[in-house]
Amino acid sequence: MRPVTVDPNGPLSFVALRGIDLAEVVTRPLKHHGFFKLARWCGRLAPPGQRCTVELAPDALFSMRTADPYWSRLVSERFDYERATALILHCIADVDYVFIDAGANFGYWSVLATSCRFGAKPTVAIEPVGETFRALEENRQLNGDRFTTLKRALAETAGEEVIIEYPASVVGARAAAGAVGANGPREGLETEVVDSISLDAVIEEHVPPGHPVVLKLDVEGMEIPALRGSSRLSERDWMLIYEDHGNDDSCSTSEFVLDLGASVCFVTETGEVHPIRTLDDVRRFKPWSRLGYNFFAAPPGGAFERRLQEVRLG
């Protein structure tokens, strides 16, 4: 189990945390199927509202509610969240780039990208949902205010009001937020009005001219408008880490990225790098409709594309 502190403490706190750690052991042979449900059950043993802070690395702290099974699984040292992303970011730790964490949620990747293990990169974390943003701010403060946070909705243009919607019944504000569609908000979802910001505006304010950028884009269906809102990205070397959800058989985000002329690949948890040339290649790596899958893209001939090729050769 990772080093962990809880607040407030209680007689069942240790049982809850050890239970989550044991749940990882039990579900590991099943590729962690059922881990989420077991972590949720164990988390209910903790005092209501209890905060749990885990040490991801000696200089990387991450706080969440013990009852939030999405993040509380990090209690187990053997549980690697989005392991392929960690492999790639570790591989490029010596590259001097700015990290943009769009759809940062609680700031997991912002905390790690600014840690020594991943090269202590200058980082901008963007999160629109108010309650989730407060958790992001807490993690920023826990780590010495070493990354910048923006409460904005990433969109094609800056300075507009965007109505976002997200599930009302989530523990710990782990809300997946997306823009409200043309038919208005869907039943059972909360809404919030947030100012928009474009990638160009973020880059202009927070990235030195010509400086490489790594953009992690997880903005729940707004990936294409966000990418449309950036002409400055092409002025520098860049890497894109984006989600293509299993429920999108059209693979619309990957289609857009491929149309940009980018080299796209999928990286397995064991570090195998598979080139993506067609949408059928994308579909092959999205077997579950309920899950999102991370893909990596970079412009041909750049340093990031070469690094991905080195991983493949290695």
Tab-separated table of N, CA and C in Angstrom, residues 81-85 109 216-218 240-245 265-268 285-286 292-296:
chain	number	residue	atom	x	y	z
A	81	TYR	N	-2.544	3.762	-12.784
A	81	TYR	CA	-3.590	4.485	-13.501
A	81	TYR	C	-3.034	4.956	-14.845
A	82	GLU	N	-3.709	4.564	-15.940
A	82	GLU	CA	-3.284	4.950	-17.285
A	82	GLU	C	-1.777	4.729	-17.455
A	83	ARG	N	-1.390	3.482	-17.300
A	83	ARG	CA	0.028	3.134	-17.289
A	83	ARG	C	0.746	3.528	-18.576
A	84	ALA	N	0.073	3.397	-19.715
A	84	ALA	CA	0.731	3.737	-20.977
A	84	ALA	C	1.133	5.208	-21.017
A	85	THR	N	0.272	6.076	-20.481
A	85	THR	CA	0.605	7.500	-20.438
A	85	THR	C	1.825	7.737	-19.565
A	109	TRP	N	-2.459	13.996	-13.376
A	109	TRP	CA	-1.328	14.123	-14.296
A	109	TRP	C	-0.572	15.429	-14.105
A	216	LYS	N	-2.490	16.897	-23.019
A	216	LYS	CA	-3.350	15.770	-22.657
A	216	LYS	C	-4.784	16.270	-22.721
A	217	LEU	N	-5.548	15.710	-23.646
A	217	LEU	CA	-6.871	16.231	-23.973
A	217	LEU	C	-7.933	15.206	-23.612
A	218	ASP	N	-8.671	15.494	-22.543
A	218	ASP	CA	-9.751	14.609	-22.091
A	218	ASP	C	-10.918	15.498	-21.683
A	240	LEU	N	0.229	14.974	-28.658
A	240	LEU	CA	-1.151	14.973	-28.192
A	240	LEU	C	-1.468	13.616	-27.577
A	241	ILE	N	-1.987	13.643	-26.355
A	241	ILE	CA	-2.520	12.448	-25.700
A	241	ILE	C	-4.024	12.675	-25.595
A	242	TYR	N	-4.785	11.907	-26.330
A	242	TYR	CA	-6.217	12.176	-26.387
A	242	TYR	C	-7.024	10.906	-26.166
A	243	GLU	N	-8.259	11.103	-25.712
A	243	GLU	CA	-9.137	9.962	-25.476
A	243	GLU	C	-10.054	9.745	-26.674
A	244	ASP	N	-10.149	8.504	-27.087
A	244	ASP	CA	-11.138	8.081	-28.077
A	244	ASP	C	-11.984	7.021	-27.377
A	245	HIS	N	-13.237	7.353	-27.110
A	245	HIS	CA	-14.063	6.491	-26.256
A	245	HIS	C	-14.556	5.260	-27.008
A	265	CYS	N	-0.486	6.637	-32.643
A	265	CYS	CA	-0.193	5.283	-32.185
A	265	CYS	C	-0.994	4.960	-30.931
A	266	PHE	N	-1.100	3.683	-30.659
A	266	PHE	CA	-1.683	3.192	-29.423
A	266	PHE	C	-0.584	2.466	-28.656
A	267	VAL	N	-0.510	2.705	-27.353
A	267	VAL	CA	0.529	2.101	-26.524
A	267	VAL	C	-0.139	1.187	-25.505
A	268	THR	N	0.277	-0.061	-25.478
A	268	THR	CA	-0.286	-1.008	-24.522
A	268	THR	C	0.335	-0.786	-23.143
A	285	PHE	N	-8.317	-1.408	-31.002
A	285	PHE	CA	-7.803	-1.190	-29.648
A	285	PHE	C	-8.849	-0.591	-28.707
A	286	LYS	N	-10.126	-0.631	-29.110
A	286	LYS	CA	-11.210	-0.140	-28.251
A	286	LYS	C	-12.253	-1.250	-28.053
A	292	GLY	N	-12.882	4.632	-22.009
A	292	GLY	CA	-12.152	5.515	-22.894
A	292	GLY	C	-10.734	5.003	-23.074
A	293	TYR	N	-10.152	5.239	-24.242
A	293	TYR	CA	-8.817	4.731	-24.554
A	293	TYR	C	-7.923	5.886	-24.997
A	294	ASN	N	-6.709	5.908	-24.464
A	294	ASN	CA	-5.765	6.967	-24.806
A	294	ASN	C	-4.935	6.603	-26.027
A	295	PHE	N	-4.823	7.568	-26.936
A	295	PHE	CA	-3.971	7.440	-28.115
A	295	PHE	C	-2.959	8.593	-28.106
A	296	PHE	N	-1.864	8.411	-28.823
A	296	PHE	CA	-0.778	9.386	-28.837
A	296	PHE	C	-0.533	9.832	-30.269
